[in-house]
PDB file of C-alpha atoms in Angstrom:
ATOM      1  CA  MET D   1     -61.212  -3.922 -71.308  1.00 54.00           C
ATOM      2  CA  SER D   2     -62.462  -0.312 -71.307  1.00 58.00           C
ATOM      3  CA  ILE D   3     -64.740   0.936 -74.048  1.00 60.00           C
ATOM      4  CA  GLU D   4     -64.239   4.521 -75.242  1.00 65.00           C
ATOM      5  CA  LYS D   5     -67.371   6.632 -75.310  1.00 78.00           C
ATOM      6  CA  ASN D   6     -68.470   7.667 -78.777  1.00 83.00           C
ATOM      7  CA  THR D   7     -68.374  11.343 -77.854  1.00 84.00           C
ATOM      8  CA  ARG D   8     -65.771  14.055 -77.761  1.00 84.00           C
ATOM      9  CA  GLU D   9     -64.942  16.535 -75.100  1.00 87.00           C
ATOM     10  CA  LEU D  10     -65.457  20.195 -75.925  1.00 85.00           C
ATOM     11  CA  ASP D  11     -62.336  22.324 -76.132  1.00 87.00           C
ATOM     12  CA  ARG D  12     -61.903  24.272 -72.922  1.00 87.00           C
ATOM     13  CA  ASP D  13     -62.002  27.670 -74.650  1.00 86.00           C
ATOM     14  CA  ILE D  14     -65.186  27.095 -76.663  1.00 87.00           C
ATOM     15  CA  VAL D  15     -67.578  29.965 -75.929  1.00 89.00           C
ATOM     16  CA  ARG D  16     -70.763  28.773 -74.237  1.00 89.00           C
ATOM     17  CA  ASP D  17     -72.441  31.889 -72.896  1.00 88.00           C
ATOM     18  CA  PHE D  18     -74.096  34.083 -75.542  1.00 91.00           C
ATOM     19  CA  SER D  19     -76.281  36.159 -73.268  1.00 91.00           C
ATOM     20  CA  ALA D  20     -74.162  39.221 -74.098  1.00 93.00           C
ATOM     21  CA  ARG D  21     -72.387  38.013 -77.250  1.00 94.00           C
ATOM     22  CA  MET D  22     -73.359  37.679 -80.890  1.00 95.00           C
ATOM     23  CA  SER D  23     -74.003  34.043 -81.735  1.00 96.00           C
ATOM     24  CA  TYR D  24     -74.156  32.128 -85.023  1.00 94.00           C
ATOM     25  CA  ALA D  25     -77.965  32.261 -84.926  1.00 96.00           C
ATOM     26  CA  SER D  26     -78.141  35.968 -84.192  1.00 96.00           C
ATOM     27  CA  TYR D  27     -75.533  36.862 -86.837  1.00 96.00           C
ATOM     28  CA  LEU D  28     -77.501  34.962 -89.507  1.00 96.00           C
ATOM     29  CA  GLN D  29     -80.872  36.030 -88.069  1.00 96.00           C
ATOM     30  CA  LEU D  30     -81.894  32.389 -88.049  1.00 96.00           C
ATOM     31  CA  PRO D  31     -85.089  32.897 -86.026  1.00 96.00           C
ATOM     32  CA  THR D  32     -86.331  35.198 -88.806  1.00 97.00           C
ATOM     33  CA  LEU D  33     -84.983  33.053 -91.624  1.00 97.00           C
ATOM     34  CA  LEU D  34     -86.302  29.734 -90.314  1.00 97.00           C
ATOM     35  CA  SER D  35     -89.719  31.145 -89.489  1.00 97.00           C
ATOM     36  CA  ALA D  36     -90.233  32.390 -93.053  1.00 98.00           C
ATOM     37  CA  GLN D  37     -91.549  29.046 -94.298  1.00 97.00           C
ATOM     38  CA  GLN D  38     -95.313  29.392 -93.910  1.00 97.00           C
ATOM     39  CA  PRO D  39     -97.320  26.780 -95.842  1.00 96.00           C
ATOM     40  CA  VAL D  40    -100.736  27.937 -97.014  1.00 96.00           C
ATOM     41  CA  SER D  41    -102.332  24.566 -97.826  1.00 96.00           C
ATOM     42  CA  ALA D  42    -105.085  23.337 -95.526  1.00 96.00           C
ATOM     43  CA  PRO D  43    -104.512  20.836 -94.184  1.00 96.00           C
ATOM     44  CA  VAL D  44    -100.797  21.496 -94.597  1.00 96.00           C
ATOM     45  CA  HIS D  45     -99.397  19.219 -97.281  1.00 97.00           C
ATOM     46  CA  HIS D  46     -96.134  17.445 -96.462  1.00 97.00           C
ATOM     47  CA  ASP D  47     -94.404  18.554 -99.689  1.00 97.00           C
ATOM     48  CA  GLU D  48     -95.243  22.241 -99.555  1.00 97.00           C
ATOM     49  CA  LEU D  49     -92.224  22.868 -97.329  1.00 98.00           C
ATOM     50  CA  LEU D  50     -89.970  21.554-100.096  1.00 97.00           C
ATOM     51  CA  PHE D  51     -91.667  23.873-102.591  1.00 96.00           C
ATOM     52  CA  ILE D  52     -91.223  26.926-100.369  1.00 97.00           C
ATOM     53  CA  ILE D  53     -87.600  26.239 -99.427  1.00 97.00           C
ATOM     54  CA  GLN D  54     -86.668  25.548-103.055  1.00 96.00           C
ATOM     55  CA  HIS D  55     -87.893  28.970-104.102  1.00 96.00           C
ATOM     56  CA  GLN D  56     -86.614  30.840-101.055  1.00 97.00           C
ATOM     57  CA  THR D  57     -83.095  29.469-101.468  1.00 97.00           C
ATOM     58  CA  THR D  58     -83.224  30.368-105.153  1.00 97.00           C
ATOM     59  CA  GLU D  59     -84.070  33.952-104.209  1.00 97.00           C
ATOM     60  CA  LEU D  60     -81.158  34.063-101.761  1.00 98.00           C
ATOM     61  CA  TRP D  61     -78.742  32.896-104.436  1.00 98.00           C
ATOM     62  CA  LEU D  62     -80.248  35.369-106.915  1.00 98.00           C
ATOM     63  CA  LYS D  63     -79.588  38.144-104.405  1.00 98.00           C
ATOM     64  CA  LEU D  64     -75.907  37.215-104.448  1.00 98.00           C
ATOM     65  CA  VAL D  65     -75.876  36.886-108.257  1.00 98.00           C
ATOM     66  CA  LEU D  66     -77.261  40.430-108.512  1.00 98.00           C
ATOM     67  CA  HIS D  67     -74.653  41.694-106.052  1.00 98.00           C
ATOM     68  CA  GLU D  68     -71.831  40.151-108.073  1.00 98.00           C
ATOM     69  CA  LEU D  69     -73.110  41.155-111.524  1.00 98.00           C
ATOM     70  CA  ARG D  70     -73.718  44.753-110.507  1.00 98.00           C
ATOM     71  CA  SER D  71     -70.210  44.869-109.062  1.00 98.00           C
ATOM     72  CA  ALA D  72     -68.752  43.283-112.202  1.00 98.00           C
ATOM     73  CA  ALA D  73     -70.447  45.932-114.353  1.00 98.00           C
ATOM     74  CA  ALA D  74     -69.091  48.695-112.118  1.00 98.00           C
ATOM     75  CA  TRP D  75     -65.569  47.265-112.278  1.00 98.00           C
ATOM     76  CA  LEU D  76     -65.708  47.002-116.076  1.00 98.00           C
ATOM     77  CA  ARG D  77     -66.745  50.652-116.150  1.00 98.00           C
ATOM     78  CA  ILE D  78     -63.435  51.611-114.493  1.00 98.00           C
ATOM     79  CA  ASP D  79     -61.406  49.079-116.521  1.00 98.00           C
ATOM     80  CA  ASP D  80     -60.782  46.759-113.551  1.00 98.00           C
ATOM     81  CA  LEU D  81     -61.123  43.582-115.605  1.00 98.00           C
ATOM     82  CA  GLY D  82     -59.567  41.304-112.990  1.00 97.00           C
ATOM     83  CA  SER D  83     -62.125  42.136-110.311  1.00 98.00           C
ATOM     84  CA  ALA D  84     -64.965  41.862-112.839  1.00 98.00           C
ATOM     85  CA  LEU D  85     -63.853  38.394-113.924  1.00 98.00           C
ATOM     86  CA  LYS D  86     -63.541  37.283-110.292  1.00 98.00           C
ATOM     87  CA  ALA D  87     -67.174  38.297-109.700  1.00 98.00           C
ATOM     88  CA  ILE D  88     -68.320  36.514-112.859  1.00 98.00           C
ATOM     89  CA  ALA D  89     -66.437  33.369-111.814  1.00 98.00           C
ATOM     90  CA  ARG D  90     -68.366  33.380-108.532  1.00 98.00           C
ATOM     91  CA  VAL D  91     -71.650  33.794-110.397  1.00 98.00           C
ATOM     92  CA  LYS D  92     -70.796  30.743-112.511  1.00 98.00           C
ATOM     93  CA  HIS D  93     -70.469  28.609-109.376  1.00 98.00           C
ATOM     94  CA  ILE D  94     -73.773  29.937-108.056  1.00 98.00           C
ATOM     95  CA  GLN D  95     -75.411  29.087-111.375  1.00 97.00           C
ATOM     96  CA  LYS D  96     -74.293  25.472-111.054  1.00 97.00           C
ATOM     97  CA  THR D  97     -75.833  25.293-107.590  1.00 97.00           C
ATOM     98  CA  LEU D  98     -79.085  26.819-108.850  1.00 97.00           C
ATOM     99  CA  THR D  99     -79.258  24.355-111.734  1.00 96.00           C
ATOM    100  CA  GLU D 100     -78.599  21.347-109.515  1.00 96.00           C
ATOM    101  CA  GLN D 101     -81.379  22.487-107.163  1.00 95.00           C
ATOM    102  CA  TRP D 102     -83.959  21.554-109.797  1.00 95.00           C
ATOM    103  CA  SER D 103     -83.207  17.887-109.111  1.00 95.00           C
ATOM    104  CA  VAL D 104     -84.545  18.343-105.578  1.00 96.00           C
ATOM    105  CA  LEU D 105     -87.797  19.919-106.747  1.00 94.00           C
ATOM    106  CA  ALA D 106     -88.099  17.207-109.387  1.00 94.00           C
ATOM    107  CA  THR D 107     -88.716  14.688-106.589  1.00 95.00           C
ATOM    108  CA  LEU D 108     -92.151  16.330-106.246  1.00 95.00           C
ATOM    109  CA  THR D 109     -94.521  14.139-108.255  1.00 95.00           C
ATOM    110  CA  PRO D 110     -97.488  15.490-110.260  1.00 95.00           C
ATOM    111  CA  THR D 111     -99.909  13.934-107.785  1.00 95.00           C
ATOM    112  CA  GLU D 112     -98.183  15.477-104.780  1.00 95.00           C
ATOM    113  CA  TYR D 113     -97.992  18.939-106.319  1.00 92.00           C
ATOM    114  CA  SER D 114    -101.612  18.873-107.476  1.00 93.00           C
ATOM    115  CA  GLN D 115    -102.710  18.416-103.863  1.00 95.00           C
ATOM    116  CA  PHE D 116    -101.516  21.894-102.813  1.00 93.00           C
ATOM    117  CA  ARG D 117    -101.036  23.811-106.104  1.00 93.00           C
ATOM    118  CA  SER D 118    -104.486  25.421-105.938  1.00 92.00           C
ATOM    119  CA  PHE D 119    -103.536  27.118-102.652  1.00 93.00           C
ATOM    120  CA  LEU D 120    -100.779  29.112-104.424  1.00 92.00           C
ATOM    121  CA  GLY D 121    -103.350  31.368-106.083  1.00 89.00           C
ATOM    122  CA  ASN D 122    -101.675  33.551-108.728  1.00 88.00           C
ATOM    123  CA  SER D 123     -98.218  33.486-107.146  1.00 89.00           C
ATOM    124  CA  SER D 124     -95.605  32.386-109.672  1.00 86.00           C
ATOM    125  CA  GLY D 125     -91.867  32.413-110.228  1.00 84.00           C
ATOM    126  CA  PHE D 126     -92.648  34.668-113.200  1.00 85.00           C
ATOM    127  CA  GLN D 127     -93.096  37.387-110.570  1.00 89.00           C
ATOM    128  CA  SER D 128     -89.540  37.080-109.231  1.00 93.00           C
ATOM    129  CA  SER D 129     -88.137  40.600-109.447  1.00 96.00           C
ATOM    130  CA  GLN D 130     -84.621  39.351-108.756  1.00 96.00           C
ATOM    131  CA  TYR D 131     -84.723  36.847-111.609  1.00 95.00           C
ATOM    132  CA  ARG D 132     -85.975  39.574-113.926  1.00 96.00           C
ATOM    133  CA  ALA D 133     -83.208  41.883-112.698  1.00 97.00           C
ATOM    134  CA  VAL D 134     -80.579  39.254-113.550  1.00 97.00           C
ATOM    135  CA  GLU D 135     -81.990  38.970-117.060  1.00 96.00           C
ATOM    136  CA  PHE D 136     -81.928  42.755-117.431  1.00 97.00           C
ATOM    137  CA  LEU D 137     -78.336  42.943-116.189  1.00 97.00           C
ATOM    138  CA  LEU D 138     -77.283  40.326-118.719  1.00 97.00           C
ATOM    139  CA  GLY D 139     -79.015  42.207-121.528  1.00 95.00           C
ATOM    140  CA  ASN D 140     -82.488  40.712-121.969  1.00 95.00           C
ATOM    141  CA  LYS D 141     -84.212  44.047-121.325  1.00 96.00           C
ATOM    142  CA  ASN D 142     -88.014  44.097-121.601  1.00 95.00           C
ATOM    143  CA  ALA D 143     -89.906  47.110-120.264  1.00 96.00           C
ATOM    144  CA  LYS D 144     -93.194  45.214-120.712  1.00 95.00           C
ATOM    145  CA  MET D 145     -92.269  43.188-117.624  1.00 94.00           C
ATOM    146  CA  LEU D 146     -92.375  46.220-115.306  1.00 96.00           C
ATOM    147  CA  PRO D 147     -96.174  46.469-114.820  1.00 95.00           C
ATOM    148  CA  VAL D 148     -96.084  43.072-113.110  1.00 94.00           C
ATOM    149  CA  PHE D 149     -94.183  44.752-110.252  1.00 95.00           C
ATOM    150  CA  GLU D 150     -96.163  47.978-109.864  1.00 95.00           C
ATOM    151  CA  SER D 151     -97.718  46.722-106.623  1.00 95.00           C
ATOM    152  CA  ASP D 152     -94.196  46.387-105.174  1.00 96.00           C
ATOM    153  CA  PRO D 153     -92.624  49.894-105.398  1.00 96.00           C
ATOM    154  CA  GLU D 154     -89.199  48.754-104.217  1.00 97.00           C
ATOM    155  CA  ALA D 155     -88.955  45.955-106.763  1.00 97.00           C
ATOM    156  CA  HIS D 156     -90.336  48.190-109.503  1.00 97.00           C
ATOM    157  CA  ALA D 157     -87.776  50.901-108.746  1.00 97.00           C
ATOM    158  CA  MET D 158     -84.914  48.379-108.797  1.00 97.00           C
ATOM    159  CA  LEU D 159     -85.988  47.018-112.172  1.00 97.00           C
ATOM    160  CA  GLN D 160     -86.483  50.511-113.596  1.00 98.00           C
ATOM    161  CA  GLU D 161     -82.962  51.431-112.503  1.00 98.00           C
ATOM    162  CA  ILE D 162     -81.412  48.323-114.045  1.00 98.00           C
ATOM    163  CA  LEU D 163     -83.501  48.729-117.209  1.00 98.00           C
ATOM    164  CA  GLU D 164     -82.042  52.211-117.707  1.00 98.00           C
ATOM    165  CA  ALA D 165     -78.446  51.207-116.919  1.00 98.00           C
ATOM    166  CA  PRO D 166     -75.971  49.570-119.317  1.00 98.00           C
ATOM    167  CA  SER D 167     -75.963  45.784-119.175  1.00 98.00           C
ATOM    168  CA  ILE D 168     -72.799  43.883-118.337  1.00 98.00           C
ATOM    169  CA  TYR D 169     -72.351  43.300-122.083  1.00 98.00           C
ATOM    170  CA  ASP D 170     -72.681  47.033-122.765  1.00 98.00           C
ATOM    171  CA  GLU D 171     -70.010  47.671-120.136  1.00 98.00           C
ATOM    172  CA  PHE D 172     -67.753  45.011-121.645  1.00 98.00           C
ATOM    173  CA  LEU D 173     -68.042  46.545-125.116  1.00 98.00           C
ATOM    174  CA  GLY D 174     -67.192  49.945-123.623  1.00 98.00           C
ATOM    175  CA  TYR D 175     -64.161  48.388-121.942  1.00 98.00           C
ATOM    176  CA  LEU D 176     -63.026  46.887-125.271  1.00 98.00           C
ATOM    177  CA  LYS D 177     -63.356  50.262-127.000  1.00 98.00           C
ATOM    178  CA  ARG D 178     -61.200  51.927-124.344  1.00 98.00           C
ATOM    179  CA  GLN D 179     -58.594  49.196-124.855  1.00 97.00           C
ATOM    180  CA  GLY D 180     -58.338  50.105-128.533  1.00 97.00           C
ATOM    181  CA  PHE D 181     -60.651  47.562-130.158  1.00 98.00           C
ATOM    182  CA  ASP D 182     -62.833  48.704-133.054  1.00 97.00           C
ATOM    183  CA  VAL D 183     -66.220  48.345-131.404  1.00 98.00           C
ATOM    184  CA  PRO D 184     -68.955  49.886-133.629  1.00 97.00           C
ATOM    185  CA  ALA D 185     -70.011  53.318-132.370  1.00 96.00           C
ATOM    186  CA  ALA D 186     -73.693  52.436-132.792  1.00 96.00           C
ATOM    187  CA  LEU D 187     -73.389  49.800-130.079  1.00 97.00           C
ATOM    188  CA  LEU D 188     -71.764  52.240-127.672  1.00 97.00           C
ATOM    189  CA  GLU D 189     -74.462  54.846-128.255  1.00 96.00           C
ATOM    190  CA  ARG D 190     -77.501  52.541-128.356  1.00 96.00           C
ATOM    191  CA  ASP D 191     -80.638  52.828-126.203  1.00 97.00           C
ATOM    192  CA  VAL D 192     -79.677  50.616-123.262  1.00 97.00           C
ATOM    193  CA  THR D 193     -83.314  50.187-122.194  1.00 97.00           C
ATOM    194  CA  GLN D 194     -83.720  47.888-125.208  1.00 97.00           C
ATOM    195  CA  ALA D 195     -82.532  44.295-125.471  1.00 96.00           C
ATOM    196  CA  HIS D 196     -79.219  43.918-127.255  1.00 95.00           C
ATOM    197  CA  GLU D 197     -79.655  42.789-130.853  1.00 95.00           C
ATOM    198  CA  PHE D 198     -77.129  40.895-132.958  1.00 97.00           C
ATOM    199  CA  SER D 199     -74.611  43.118-134.746  1.00 97.00           C
ATOM    200  CA  ALA D 200     -72.647  41.556-137.601  1.00 97.00           C
ATOM    201  CA  ASP D 201     -70.139  44.432-137.366  1.00 97.00           C
ATOM    202  CA  LEU D 202     -69.094  43.286-133.900  1.00 98.00           C
ATOM    203  CA  VAL D 203     -68.166  39.755-134.971  1.00 98.00           C
ATOM    204  CA  PRO D 204     -64.825  40.773-136.587  1.00 97.00           C
ATOM    205  CA  VAL D 205     -63.784  42.380-133.291  1.00 98.00           C
ATOM    206  CA  PHE D 206     -64.214  39.094-131.466  1.00 98.00           C
ATOM    207  CA  LYS D 207     -62.651  37.165-134.342  1.00 97.00           C
ATOM    208  CA  TYR D 208     -59.506  39.276-133.986  1.00 97.00           C
ATOM    209  CA  ILE D 209     -59.441  38.723-130.213  1.00 98.00           C
ATOM    210  CA  TYR D 210     -59.826  34.954-130.533  1.00 97.00           C
ATOM    211  CA  GLU D 211     -57.294  34.583-133.311  1.00 96.00           C
ATOM    212  CA  ASN D 212     -54.764  36.725-131.411  1.00 96.00           C
ATOM    213  CA  ALA D 213     -55.503  35.456-127.922  1.00 96.00           C
ATOM    214  CA  ALA D 214     -51.903  35.541-126.701  1.00 96.00           C
ATOM    215  CA  ASP D 215     -51.691  39.286-127.341  1.00 97.00           C
ATOM    216  CA  ASN D 216     -55.196  40.010-125.988  1.00 97.00           C
ATOM    217  CA  TRP D 217     -55.444  37.555-123.134  1.00 97.00           C
ATOM    218  CA  GLY D 218     -57.625  39.648-120.836  1.00 97.00           C
ATOM    219  CA  ALA D 219     -60.240  40.324-123.520  1.00 98.00           C
ATOM    220  CA  TYR D 220     -60.054  36.707-124.673  1.00 98.00           C
ATOM    221  CA  GLU D 221     -60.590  35.378-121.156  1.00 98.00           C
ATOM    222  CA  ALA D 222     -63.498  37.758-120.609  1.00 98.00           C
ATOM    223  CA  CYS D 223     -65.178  36.553-123.799  1.00 98.00           C
ATOM    224  CA  GLU D 224     -64.981  32.961-122.615  1.00 98.00           C
ATOM    225  CA  GLU D 225     -66.268  33.871-119.152  1.00 98.00           C
ATOM    226  CA  LEU D 226     -69.320  35.526-120.709  1.00 98.00           C
ATOM    227  CA  VAL D 227     -69.903  32.467-122.902  1.00 98.00           C
ATOM    228  CA  ASP D 228     -69.783  30.306-119.770  1.00 98.00           C
ATOM    229  CA  LEU D 229     -72.257  32.662-118.099  1.00 97.00           C
ATOM    230  CA  GLU D 230     -74.758  32.303-120.946  1.00 96.00           C
ATOM    231  CA  ASP D 231     -74.258  28.539-121.215  1.00 96.00           C
ATOM    232  CA  ASN D 232     -74.966  28.148-117.510  1.00 97.00           C
ATOM    233  CA  PHE D 233     -78.039  30.366-117.729  1.00 95.00           C
ATOM    234  CA  GLN D 234     -79.434  28.349-120.617  1.00 95.00           C
ATOM    235  CA  LEU D 235     -78.846  25.111-118.709  1.00 95.00           C
ATOM    236  CA  TRP D 236     -80.794  26.600-115.794  1.00 94.00           C
ATOM    237  CA  ARG D 237     -83.623  27.570-118.135  1.00 93.00           C
ATOM    238  CA  PHE D 238     -83.676  24.073-119.639  1.00 93.00           C
ATOM    239  CA  ARG D 239     -83.750  22.331-116.252  1.00 92.00           C
ATOM    240  CA  HIS D 240     -86.556  24.684-115.195  1.00 91.00           C
ATOM    241  CA  LEU D 241     -88.526  23.739-118.309  1.00 92.00           C
ATOM    242  CA  ARG D 242     -87.991  20.005-117.793  1.00 92.00           C
ATOM    243  CA  THR D 243     -88.923  20.186-114.106  1.00 91.00           C
ATOM    244  CA  VAL D 244     -92.144  22.021-114.961  1.00 90.00           C
ATOM    245  CA  GLN D 245     -92.950  19.515-117.700  1.00 91.00           C
ATOM    246  CA  ARG D 246     -92.520  16.519-115.405  1.00 90.00           C
ATOM    247  CA  THR D 247     -94.524  18.166-112.607  1.00 89.00           C
ATOM    248  CA  ILE D 248     -97.493  19.822-114.372  1.00 83.00           C
ATOM    249  CA  GLY D 249     -97.102  18.783-117.999  1.00 87.00           C
ATOM    250  CA  MET D 250     -98.492  21.426-120.358  1.00 84.00           C
ATOM    251  CA  LYS D 251    -100.820  23.123-117.855  1.00 83.00           C
ATOM    252  CA  SER D 252    -100.844  26.918-117.659  1.00 81.00           C
ATOM    253  CA  GLY D 253     -98.718  28.556-114.970  1.00 76.00           C
ATOM    254  CA  THR D 254    -100.285  29.753-111.732  1.00 80.00           C
ATOM    255  CA  GLY D 255     -99.443  33.342-112.685  1.00 79.00           C
ATOM    256  CA  GLY D 256    -101.280  33.125-116.001  1.00 77.00           C
ATOM    257  CA  SER D 257     -98.416  32.231-118.336  1.00 79.00           C
ATOM    258  CA  SER D 258     -98.662  29.314-120.751  1.00 78.00           C
ATOM    259  CA  GLY D 259     -96.362  27.328-118.477  1.00 81.00           C
ATOM    260  CA  ALA D 260     -93.895  25.027-120.221  1.00 84.00           C
ATOM    261  CA  ALA D 261     -94.640  26.624-123.596  1.00 84.00           C
ATOM    262  CA  PHE D 262     -93.658  30.029-122.215  1.00 81.00           C
ATOM    263  CA  LEU D 263     -90.441  28.625-120.751  1.00 84.00           C
ATOM    264  CA  GLN D 264     -89.624  26.938-124.058  1.00 86.00           C
ATOM    265  CA  LYS D 265     -89.634  30.324-125.790  1.00 85.00           C
ATOM    266  CA  ALA D 266     -87.076  31.649-123.284  1.00 83.00           C
ATOM    267  CA  LEU D 267     -84.540  29.144-124.629  1.00 84.00           C
ATOM    268  CA  GLU D 268     -84.504  31.146-127.863  1.00 85.00           C
ATOM    269  CA  LEU D 269     -83.265  34.271-126.078  1.00 88.00           C
ATOM    270  CA  THR D 270     -79.556  35.059-126.050  1.00 92.00           C
ATOM    271  CA  PHE D 271     -77.402  37.524-124.155  1.00 95.00           C
ATOM    272  CA  PHE D 272     -74.176  37.672-126.152  1.00 97.00           C
ATOM    273  CA  PRO D 273     -75.027  36.533-129.711  1.00 97.00           C
ATOM    274  CA  GLU D 274     -71.808  37.715-131.340  1.00 98.00           C
ATOM    275  CA  LEU D 275     -69.715  35.596-128.962  1.00 98.00           C
ATOM    276  CA  PHE D 276     -71.446  32.524-130.362  1.00 97.00           C
ATOM    277  CA  ALA D 277     -71.591  33.689-133.982  1.00 97.00           C
ATOM    278  CA  VAL D 278     -67.825  34.266-134.054  1.00 97.00           C
ATOM    279  CA  ARG D 279     -67.205  30.551-133.643  1.00 96.00           C
ATOM    280  CA  THR D 280     -68.388  29.986-137.205  1.00 95.00           C
ATOM    281  CA  GLU D 281     -65.883  32.553-138.461  1.00 94.00           C
ATOM    282  CA  ILE D 282     -62.753  31.473-136.568  1.00 92.00           C
ATOM    283  CA  GLY D 283     -60.252  29.730-138.826  1.00 81.00           C
ATOM    284  CA  GLN D 284     -61.829  30.929-142.051  1.00 71.00           C
TER     285      GLN D 284
END
């Protein structure tokens, strides 16, 4: 009885010679990407690679989140709601991936982390310009954050640009006004370099949209997409807090922040407060 080999033959037309062709590795610049993990502990600690890859992959996903949110804001500006919602839907999936990633880092025990933490110096996730840019795009503007990035002109310029541009919420409110909704003029003329503050006068606008969803389906769907976006962001913040607490307890952060206490305060921040406040008013 013959025994089949546990292998498969390659299809005849599979390309094998890449001496003059673009390959998978060259397209993705894998030699550059895979050489970017450079542990600094001495001797090199086994778990530092996990720590580096966790944060590098987060930055890659944040790059895509920024790409999608900036595009969504631009599409809202020209009243292309469908394209904007498609971009936001993609961001929501990325957010789920980012949140789930914390479970990988959470396998790093306090003892393991303490053995290479001192080698990190003052480097900290607090210094992530892309994370800060996402917060700015969603409306949590804070010019006091900019000095942290003065030593990185490119990052500083990006944050300055986003600080001075309307947030995605500002663009959505402008879209609603152009569609005939009674958005308060003060919100459309506000200083966009400041964080959005709750406006009681905006709540009736959303109440009307929610209670007449069938006639305002696009606006209604957009409201719910933004609520999903904030919910996902808060879940990410919470998982970040819990991962920090289980890894370093209440120690200060490497970048000088108060650590878990600082992250706890971030849970009090909101992007779209009226979209949550309106839920109390619906049906009354």
